[in-house]
Coordinates of C-alpha atoms and ligand atoms in Angstrom, one line a residue:
X42 CA -27.2 -32.9 -79.4
X43 CA -30.8 -32.3 -79.1
X44 CA -33.6 -31.8 -81.5
X45 CA -37.0 -30.2 -81.1
X46 CA -39.7 -31.7 -83.2
X47 CA -42.7 -30.2 -81.5
X48 CA -43.2 -27.9 -84.5
X49 CA -43.2 -30.5 -87.1
X50 CA -47.0 -29.8 -87.3
X51 CA -46.0 -26.5 -89.0
X52 CA -45.2 -28.4 -92.1
X53 CA -48.8 -29.3 -92.3
X54 CA -49.5 -25.5 -92.2
X55 CA -47.4 -25.2 -95.3
X56 CA -50.0 -27.0 -97.3
X57 CA -52.9 -24.9 -96.3
X58 CA -52.6 -22.2 -99.0
X59 CA -52.6 -24.8 -101.5
X60 CA -55.7 -26.4 -100.3
X61 CA -57.4 -23.0 -100.1
X62 CA -56.4 -22.7 -103.8
X63 CA -57.9 -26.2 -104.4
X64 CA -61.5 -25.2 -102.8
X65 CA -61.8 -22.2 -105.1
X66 CA -61.1 -24.3 -108.5
X67 CA -63.7 -25.1 -111.0
X68 CA -66.4 -22.5 -112.2
X69 CA -66.9 -22.1 -115.9
X70 CA -69.9 -24.0 -117.2
X71 CA -70.0 -21.8 -120.4
X72 CA -66.7 -23.1 -121.8
X73 CA -66.7 -25.9 -124.5
X74 CA -66.9 -29.3 -123.5
X75 CA -63.4 -30.2 -124.9
X76 CA -62.0 -27.3 -123.0
X77 CA -63.9 -28.4 -120.0
X78 CA -62.6 -31.8 -120.1
X79 CA -59.0 -30.5 -120.5
X80 CA -59.5 -28.4 -117.7
X81 CA -60.9 -31.1 -115.6
X82 CA -57.9 -33.3 -116.4
X83 CA -55.6 -30.6 -115.6
X84 CA -57.4 -30.0 -112.3
X85 CA -57.3 -33.7 -111.4
X86 CA -53.6 -33.6 -112.2
X87 CA -53.0 -30.6 -110.1
X88 CA -54.9 -32.0 -107.2
X89 CA -53.1 -35.2 -107.6
X90 CA -49.8 -33.3 -107.7
X91 CA -50.7 -31.3 -104.6
X92 CA -51.8 -34.5 -102.8
X93 CA -48.5 -36.1 -103.8
X94 CA -46.5 -33.2 -102.5
X95 CA -48.4 -32.9 -99.4
X96 CA -48.1 -36.6 -98.7
X97 CA -44.4 -36.3 -99.4
X98 CA -44.0 -33.4 -96.9
X99 CA -45.9 -35.3 -94.4
X100 CA -44.0 -38.5 -94.9
X101 CA -40.5 -36.7 -95.0
X102 CA -41.3 -35.0 -91.7
X103 CA -39.1 -32.1 -92.5
X104 CA -38.0 -30.3 -89.3
X105 CA -35.0 -28.5 -87.6
X106 CA -32.3 -30.4 -86.1
X107 CA -29.6 -28.8 -83.7
X108 CA -26.0 -29.8 -83.3
X109 CA -24.5 -28.5 -80.1
X110 CA -20.7 -28.5 -79.6
X111 CA -19.8 -29.7 -76.0
X112 CA -22.2 -30.9 -73.5
X113 CA -25.7 -29.5 -72.9
X114 CA -24.6 -28.6 -69.4
X115 CA -21.1 -27.0 -69.2
X116 CA -19.2 -25.2 -66.4
X117 CA -17.3 -22.0 -66.9
X118 CA -14.9 -20.3 -64.5
X119 CA -16.1 -17.2 -62.6
X120 CA -14.4 -14.1 -63.3
X121 CA -13.3 -15.2 -66.8
X122 CA -15.2 -14.5 -70.0
X123 CA -17.6 -17.3 -71.0
X124 CA -16.6 -19.0 -74.3
X125 CA -19.5 -20.9 -75.8
X126 CA -18.5 -24.0 -77.6
X127 CA -21.0 -23.2 -80.4
X128 CA -24.0 -24.8 -82.0
X129 CA -25.5 -25.1 -85.5
X130 CA -28.8 -26.1 -87.0
X131 CA -29.9 -27.8 -90.1
X132 CA -33.3 -29.2 -91.5
X133 CA -33.8 -32.8 -91.6
X134 CA -36.4 -35.2 -92.9
X135 CA -37.2 -38.9 -93.3
X136 CA -37.2 -39.0 -97.0
X137 CA -34.5 -36.5 -98.1
X138 CA -32.3 -36.6 -95.0
X139 CA -30.4 -33.7 -93.7
X140 CA -29.7 -30.5 -95.5
X141 CA -26.1 -29.5 -95.5
X142 CA -27.0 -25.8 -95.2
X143 CA -26.7 -24.2 -91.7
X144 CA -29.7 -22.3 -90.7
X145 CA -29.1 -18.8 -89.2
X146 CA -29.1 -19.0 -85.4
X147 CA -29.7 -16.5 -82.8
X148 CA -28.7 -16.9 -79.3
X149 CA -30.9 -15.7 -76.5
X150 CA -29.8 -15.3 -72.9
X151 CA -26.4 -14.2 -71.4
X152 CA -24.1 -15.8 -68.9
X153 CA -22.9 -13.7 -65.9
X154 CA -19.5 -14.9 -64.9
X155 CA -18.9 -12.2 -62.2
X156 CA -20.5 -14.6 -59.6
X157 CA -21.1 -18.2 -59.3
X158 CA -24.5 -19.6 -60.3
X159 CA -26.4 -21.1 -63.2
X160 CA -27.4 -19.6 -66.6
X161 CA -29.1 -20.7 -69.8
X162 CA -28.4 -20.0 -73.4
X163 CA -31.3 -20.4 -76.0
X164 CA -30.2 -21.2 -79.6
X165 CA -33.0 -20.2 -81.8
X166 CA -33.7 -21.1 -85.5
X167 CA -36.6 -20.3 -87.7
X168 CA -37.7 -22.6 -90.5
X169 CA -40.7 -21.9 -92.6
X170 CA -43.2 -20.6 -90.1
X171 CA -41.8 -22.5 -87.1
X172 CA -39.5 -21.4 -84.4
X173 CA -37.0 -23.9 -83.1
X174 CA -34.8 -23.7 -80.1
X175 CA -32.5 -25.7 -77.9
X176 CA -31.0 -24.8 -74.4
X177 CA -27.7 -25.0 -73.0
X178 CA -27.3 -25.0 -69.2
X179 CA -24.0 -23.2 -68.0
X180 CA -22.8 -23.4 -64.4
X181 CA -20.6 -20.5 -63.4
X182 CA -18.2 -22.1 -60.9
X183 CA -15.1 -20.8 -58.9
X184 CA -12.3 -23.4 -58.8
X185 CA -9.4 -20.8 -59.2
X186 CA -7.8 -20.1 -55.8
X187 CA -6.9 -16.4 -55.1
X188 CA -3.5 -14.9 -55.9
X189 CA -1.3 -13.5 -53.2
X190 CA 1.3 -11.0 -54.4
X191 CA 4.1 -10.2 -52.0
X192 CA 5.4 -6.7 -52.3
X193 CA 9.0 -5.4 -52.0
X194 CA 10.0 -2.0 -50.7
X195 CA 12.9 -0.6 -53.0
X196 CA 16.0 -0.3 -50.9
X197 CA 14.6 -1.7 -47.8
X198 CA 17.0 -3.5 -45.6
X199 CA 15.9 -5.2 -42.4
X200 CA 18.4 -5.4 -39.6
X201 CA 18.9 -7.4 -36.5
X202 CA 17.8 -4.4 -34.5
X203 CA 14.4 -4.1 -35.8
X204 CA 13.8 -7.6 -37.3
X205 CA 11.8 -7.8 -40.4
X206 CA 9.1 -5.2 -41.1
X207 CA 6.4 -6.4 -43.5
X208 CA 6.8 -4.9 -46.9
X209 CA 3.2 -5.5 -47.8
X210 CA 1.1 -7.9 -49.9
X211 CA -2.0 -8.0 -52.0
X212 CA -4.6 -10.8 -52.4
X213 CA -6.9 -11.0 -55.4
X214 CA -9.5 -13.5 -56.5
X215 CA -11.1 -13.6 -59.9
X216 CA -14.4 -14.1 -58.4
X217 CA -14.3 -12.4 -55.0
X218 CA -12.0 -9.4 -56.0
X219 CA -9.6 -8.0 -53.3
X220 CA -9.0 -10.4 -50.4
X221 CA -6.0 -8.6 -48.8
X222 CA -7.9 -8.0 -45.7
X223 CA -8.6 -11.7 -45.2
X224 CA -4.9 -12.8 -45.6
X225 CA -3.6 -14.6 -42.5
X226 CA 0.1 -13.8 -41.8
X227 CA 2.0 -16.1 -39.6
X228 CA 5.7 -16.2 -38.6
X229 CA 7.1 -19.7 -38.6
X230 CA 10.8 -19.6 -37.7
X231 CA 12.5 -17.6 -40.4
X232 CA 9.7 -17.8 -42.7
X233 CA 6.4 -15.9 -43.1
X234 CA 3.4 -17.7 -44.3
X235 CA 0.6 -15.9 -45.9
X236 CA -2.7 -17.7 -46.3
X237 CA -6.1 -16.9 -47.9
X238 CA -9.3 -18.5 -49.0
X239 CA -12.1 -17.5 -51.4
X240 CA -15.8 -17.8 -50.8
X241 CA -15.7 -21.1 -52.7
X242 CA -13.1 -22.4 -50.4
X243 CA -10.1 -22.4 -52.7
X244 CA -7.0 -21.7 -50.6
X245 CA -3.7 -20.1 -51.5
X246 CA -0.6 -20.0 -49.4
X247 CA 2.7 -18.3 -50.1
X248 CA 5.7 -17.7 -48.0
X249 CA 8.7 -15.6 -47.9
X250 CA 12.0 -15.9 -46.0
X251 CA 13.4 -12.3 -45.5
X252 CA 17.0 -12.2 -46.0
X253 CA 18.5 -10.1 -43.2
X254 CA 21.0 -9.9 -40.5
X255 CA 19.8 -12.6 -38.1
X256 CA 23.2 -12.7 -36.5
X257 CA 23.8 -10.3 -33.7
X258 CA 25.9 -7.3 -34.1
X259 CA 29.4 -7.1 -32.7
X260 CA 30.4 -4.3 -30.3
X261 CA 33.9 -3.2 -30.9
X262 CA 35.4 -1.3 -28.2
X263 CA 37.7 1.4 -29.4
X264 CA 40.8 1.5 -27.2
X265 CA 40.4 -2.3 -26.3
X266 CA 38.6 -4.4 -23.8
X267 CA 41.0 -3.5 -21.1
X268 CA 42.4 0.0 -20.4
X269 CA 45.0 1.0 -18.0
X270 CA 45.1 4.7 -17.0
X271 CA 46.9 6.8 -14.5
X272 CA 44.5 8.4 -12.1
X273 CA 43.3 11.5 -13.6
X274 CA 40.6 14.3 -13.4
X275 CA 38.3 12.9 -16.1
X276 CA 37.8 9.7 -18.0
X277 CA 36.7 9.9 -21.5
X278 CA 35.4 6.7 -23.1
X279 CA 37.2 6.1 -26.2
X280 CA 34.1 4.9 -27.8
X281 CA 32.7 1.9 -29.5
X282 CA 31.0 0.7 -32.6
X283 CA 28.2 -1.9 -33.2
X284 CA 27.7 -3.1 -36.7
X285 CA 25.4 -6.0 -37.8
X286 CA 26.4 -8.4 -40.4
X287 CA 24.6 -6.3 -43.1
X288 CA 26.9 -3.5 -42.3
X289 CA 24.3 -1.3 -40.6
X290 CA 25.7 0.9 -37.9
X291 CA 23.9 0.3 -34.8
X292 CA 26.3 2.2 -32.5
X293 CA 23.8 4.9 -31.5
X294 CA 21.6 2.1 -30.0
X295 CA 24.3 1.0 -27.6
X296 CA 23.6 1.6 -23.9
X297 CA 26.4 2.1 -21.5
X298 CA 26.3 1.0 -17.9
X299 CA 29.0 1.5 -15.1
X300 CA 31.2 4.3 -13.9
X301 CA 34.7 5.0 -13.7
X302 CA 36.1 7.3 -10.9
X303 CA 39.2 8.4 -12.7
X304 CA 40.9 9.9 -9.7
X305 CA 40.4 6.7 -7.6
X306 CA 42.6 3.8 -8.3
X307 CA 40.8 0.5 -8.8
X308 CA 39.4 -1.8 -11.4
X309 CA 36.1 -0.6 -13.0
X310 CA 33.8 -2.4 -15.5
X311 CA 31.9 -0.8 -18.3
X312 CA 29.1 -2.8 -19.9
X313 CA 28.0 -1.9 -23.4
X314 CA 24.7 -3.5 -24.5
X315 CA 22.4 -3.3 -27.5
X316 CA 18.9 -5.0 -27.4
X317 CA 16.8 -5.7 -30.4
X318 CA 12.9 -5.8 -30.9
X319 CA 13.0 -9.5 -30.2
X320 CA 14.6 -8.9 -26.8
X321 CA 17.9 -10.3 -27.5
X322 CA 20.9 -8.6 -26.1
X323 CA 24.5 -8.3 -27.0
X324 CA 27.1 -7.0 -24.6
X325 CA 30.7 -6.2 -24.4
X326 CA 32.6 -5.3 -21.2
X327 CA 35.4 -3.1 -20.8
X328 CA 37.8 -3.2 -17.9
X329 CA 39.3 0.0 -16.9
X330 CA 42.2 -0.1 -14.4
X331 CA 43.0 3.2 -12.7
X332 CA 46.5 3.1 -11.5
X333 CA 48.1 5.4 -9.0
X334 CA 50.6 7.7 -10.5
X335 CA 54.2 7.0 -9.3
X336 CA 55.1 9.4 -6.7
X337 CA 58.7 10.5 -6.4
X338 CA 60.4 10.1 -3.1
X339 CA 61.0 13.4 -1.5
X340 CA 64.6 14.4 -1.5
X341 CA 66.1 16.0 1.6
X342 CA 68.2 19.0 0.4
X343 CA 71.9 18.7 0.9
X344 CA 72.1 22.0 3.0
X345 CA 69.8 23.9 5.0
X346 CA 67.1 25.3 2.6
X347 CA 64.2 27.8 2.9
X348 CA 61.3 27.4 0.7
X349 CA 59.5 30.6 0.8
X350 CA 55.8 30.0 -0.2
X351 CA 53.1 32.6 -0.8
X352 CA 49.4 31.7 -0.7
X353 CA 46.2 33.6 -1.9
X354 CA 47.8 35.8 -4.6
X355 CA 48.4 37.0 -7.1
X356 CA 47.5 40.4 -5.6
X357 CA 48.5 44.0 -5.5
X358 CA 51.8 43.2 -3.8
X359 CA 53.0 40.3 -6.0
X360 CA 54.8 42.5 -8.4
X361 CA 56.9 44.2 -5.8
X362 CA 57.7 40.9 -4.3
X363 CA 58.8 39.5 -7.6
X364 CA 61.0 42.5 -8.0
X365 CA 62.7 41.8 -4.8
X366 CA 63.2 38.0 -5.4
X367 CA 64.7 38.9 -8.7
X368 CA 67.0 41.4 -7.2
X369 CA 68.3 38.6 -4.8
X370 CA 68.0 35.9 -7.4
X371 CA 65.8 34.0 -4.9
X372 CA 63.4 31.4 -6.1
X373 CA 60.0 31.0 -4.2
X374 CA 56.6 29.2 -4.7
X375 CA 53.2 30.7 -5.3
X376 CA 50.1 28.8 -4.5
X377 CA 47.6 30.9 -6.5
X378 CA 43.9 31.7 -6.6
X379 CA 41.6 33.3 -9.0
X380 CA 40.5 36.0 -6.6
X381 CA 42.3 38.9 -8.2
X382 CA 42.0 38.7 -11.9
X383 CA 43.7 42.1 -12.4
X384 CA 47.1 40.5 -11.3
X385 CA 46.8 37.1 -13.1
X386 CA 49.7 38.2 -15.3
X387 CA 52.0 38.0 -12.2
X388 CA 51.5 34.2 -12.5
X389 CA 53.1 34.2 -15.9
X390 CA 56.0 36.4 -14.8
X391 CA 56.7 34.2 -11.7
X392 CA 56.8 31.2 -13.8
X393 CA 59.2 32.8 -16.4
X394 CA 61.5 34.0 -13.7
X395 CA 61.8 30.5 -12.3
X396 CA 59.4 30.4 -9.4
X397 CA 57.2 27.4 -8.9
X398 CA 53.4 27.8 -9.3
X399 CA 51.0 25.7 -7.5
X400 CA 47.2 25.5 -7.3
X401 CA 45.6 26.9 -4.2
X402 CA 41.9 27.4 -5.0
X403 CA 39.8 29.4 -7.3
X404 CA 37.3 30.4 -4.8
X405 CA 39.0 29.8 -1.5
X406 CA 35.6 29.0 -0.1
X407 CA 35.9 26.0 2.3
X408 CA 32.3 25.2 2.1
X409 CA 32.3 25.0 -1.5
X410 CA 35.4 23.2 -2.3
X411 CA 35.1 20.5 0.4
X412 CA 31.5 19.7 -0.3
X413 CA 32.6 16.9 -2.6
X414 CA 35.3 15.5 -4.6
X415 CA 33.6 16.9 -7.7
X416 CA 33.4 20.4 -6.3
X417 CA 37.0 20.3 -5.2
X418 CA 38.2 19.3 -8.6
X419 CA 36.0 21.7 -10.4
X420 CA 37.6 24.5 -8.4
X421 CA 41.0 23.0 -8.9
X422 CA 40.5 22.8 -12.8
X423 CA 39.5 26.4 -12.7
X424 CA 42.9 27.5 -11.3
X425 CA 44.7 25.0 -13.6
X426 CA 43.2 26.7 -16.6
X427 CA 44.2 30.2 -15.3
X428 CA 47.7 28.9 -14.7
X429 CA 47.8 27.4 -18.2
X430 CA 46.8 30.7 -19.7
X431 CA 49.4 32.5 -18.0
X432 CA 52.3 30.0 -18.2
X433 CA 51.5 27.7 -21.0
X434 CA 51.5 24.6 -18.8
X435 CA 49.7 23.0 -15.9
X436 CA 51.2 22.5 -12.5
X437 CA 51.5 19.4 -10.4
X438 CA 51.8 21.1 -7.2
X439 CA 49.1 22.3 -4.9
X440 CA 48.3 23.4 -1.4
X441 CA 44.9 22.7 0.1
X442 CA 43.2 25.8 1.5
X443 CA 43.6 25.5 5.3
X444 CA 46.3 22.8 4.8
X445 CA 45.8 19.2 4.6
X446 CA 45.2 19.2 8.4
X447 CA 42.3 21.5 8.3
X448 CA 39.2 20.7 10.4
X449 CA 37.1 23.3 8.7
X450 CA 36.2 20.5 6.2
X451 CA 34.7 18.3 8.9
X452 CA 31.2 19.0 7.6
X453 CA 32.2 16.4 4.9
X454 CA 33.7 13.6 7.0
X455 CA 36.8 12.1 5.5
X456 CA 37.1 14.4 2.7
X457 CA 40.6 15.5 3.3
X458 CA 41.8 11.7 3.6
X459 CA 40.2 11.1 0.2
X460 CA 41.4 14.2 -1.5
X461 CA 45.0 13.8 -0.3
X462 CA 45.0 10.2 -1.6
X463 CA 43.3 11.3 -4.9
X464 CA 45.8 14.0 -5.7
X465 CA 48.6 11.8 -4.8
X466 CA 47.3 9.0 -7.2
X467 CA 46.7 11.6 -9.9
X468 CA 50.4 12.5 -9.7
X469 CA 50.2 15.9 -7.8
X470 CA 52.0 16.7 -4.8
X471 CA 50.4 18.8 -2.0
X472 CA 52.4 20.8 0.3
X473 CA 51.7 22.0 3.9
X474 CA 54.3 24.0 5.8
X475 CA 56.5 23.7 8.8
X476 CA 57.2 27.3 9.4
X477 CA 54.3 29.8 10.2
X478 CA 54.9 33.5 9.5
X479 CA 52.0 34.3 11.7
X480 CA 50.6 36.6 8.9
X481 CA 47.2 34.7 8.9
X482 CA 45.8 36.6 11.7
X483 CA 48.2 36.2 14.6
X484 CA 50.0 39.5 13.8
X485 CA 50.2 42.3 11.2
X486 CA 53.7 43.5 12.3
X487 CA 56.4 42.9 9.8
X488 CA 59.0 42.8 12.5
X489 CA 57.2 40.0 14.3
X490 CA 56.6 38.2 11.0
X491 CA 60.4 38.3 10.3
X492 CA 61.1 37.0 13.8
X493 CA 58.6 34.2 13.5
X494 CA 60.2 33.1 10.2
X495 CA 63.8 33.3 11.5
X496 CA 62.7 31.4 14.7
X497 CA 61.1 28.6 12.5
X498 CA 63.8 28.2 10.1
X499 CA 66.7 28.2 12.4
X500 CA 68.8 25.1 12.4
X501 CA 66.1 23.4 10.1
X502 CA 67.3 21.4 7.1
X503 CA 64.1 22.0 5.1
X504 CA 61.9 25.0 5.9
X505 CA 58.6 25.4 4.2
X506 CA 57.5 28.8 5.2
X507 CA 53.9 29.9 4.9
X508 CA 53.3 33.6 3.9
X509 CA 50.5 35.4 2.0
X510 CA 51.4 37.9 -0.8
X511 CA 48.2 39.7 -0.5
X512 CA 49.4 41.1 2.8
X513 CA 51.7 43.9 2.4
X514 CA 53.1 43.6 6.0
X515 CA 54.0 40.1 5.2
X516 CA 55.7 40.9 1.8
X517 CA 57.6 43.6 3.6
X518 CA 59.2 41.0 5.6
X519 CA 60.8 39.1 2.8
X520 CA 63.9 41.2 2.1
X521 CA 65.0 40.9 5.9
X522 CA 64.4 37.1 5.8
X523 CA 66.4 36.7 2.7
X524 CA 69.3 38.7 4.1
X525 CA 69.2 36.7 7.4
X526 CA 69.1 33.4 5.4
X527 CA 71.9 34.3 3.0
X528 CA 74.1 35.5 5.8
X529 CA 73.5 32.4 7.8
X530 CA 74.3 29.9 5.1
X531 CA 70.7 29.0 3.9
X532 CA 69.8 28.3 0.4
X533 CA 66.5 29.5 -1.0
X534 CA 64.7 27.1 -3.3
X535 CA 61.3 26.8 -5.1
X536 CA 59.3 23.7 -4.4
X537 CA 59.2 20.8 -6.9
X538 CA 57.6 17.3 -7.1
X539 CA 60.4 15.8 -5.1
X540 CA 60.8 18.6 -2.4
X541 CA 60.0 18.0 1.1
X542 CA 56.3 18.2 1.4
X543 CA 56.1 19.3 5.1
X544 CA 52.9 17.4 5.5
X545 CA 50.7 17.8 8.5
X546 CA 48.8 15.0 9.8
X547 CA 45.3 14.7 8.2
X548 CA 42.7 15.3 10.7
X549 CA 39.6 14.7 8.7
Ligands
ZN769 ZN1 45.0 30.2 1.6

């Protein structure tokens, strides 16, 4: 409450017009004396009345009095609309007290609450000829801390793999506006703390604790932690799954280490690992035990037996050979190649007619097939596929090109030792021979070939005869051999897994 009385002098001004009226009073000397006296009396009365009124006004001291709600100095919050507590004014005097009527007030000045600072409002009242005012001081202050809003991405699911990816936040201050850039983000354990201060030093801190799979995924090995396999051509990993506790499939992030050589018996370890952004790693280990296939004992035939074997076909003479064997009901063995595709169907026929089929070589190129185990088995598989196409099954018989005792493979030291072991471990049986027909270069004479075979087989319990059915002079020897054998008490038989293998000593 404050009142201004500097303008109380104005009340004196109020009397001036009447004083002027007074100075312009008596004039008529021509009116009657009575009338003149009356006029004089009235005038005296009027002057007296004016003097009394002026005295009353002066003594009353009538002026404007302000009543302000609230303090003369108030504070208001930055960024929020200013609400003035209000003010009213009345007239007041010594003699007649306060008027109950509020004078019309105007307010001059504005309070800018968009920033901190000081402002003034002037309440102005007019009374008679005077202007009265009082002032309110307003301090715009910022005591409200900024607000941090944490955003959430619809459908976002953090995982153990990536950890938590910030979903976003917004910081706003009534006074300073957008403070998002000033937010400090700190990871404390499993919590994230967000802090920001406004220009007035008001500080806000919020936190979030993202709910996600903090536990590591489990790697489940399909097929078990331990596998036992018979030595074979290829090992196919049965697979694995990695799932975190939120159900996220992380399998594609699993790295596999280790190698299994499937044709080499032994114990192998495969390690499956998955690492996350935080550098944590989860692993599982699979032990793969490669076991050698059981190899049946070779059984000696109960009577002298001739095992006719033909390498390097099928070829142009295979059909007539099969006709002959059929006519005599003699079973033989064909170690086949892929060199003459026109005659592949002879493989099927031979198989159906009770002959044995074995792998020889697809390419029959020593330098290719003995370059490595991989190269050998690639070639081996090619023959197996051809055999499968013609017969509907794979074979477990083979003959190494050049025989197991070859030295043409010595450019790759030890390869024959390793291959012989590998094929045995995989359940194959390889055959060499103990009777040479001589058709591999020694002679092209059928008569000589017949003689070589007869000489070789004579008196032998198990004769494994090497011939080549791509050579007509060798095929031409077969009928005489059969006749000699049958006439001399020999049996003819096709080779099987448990037949005498006629192994040579391995030289490489
Ligand atoms: Zn050959």
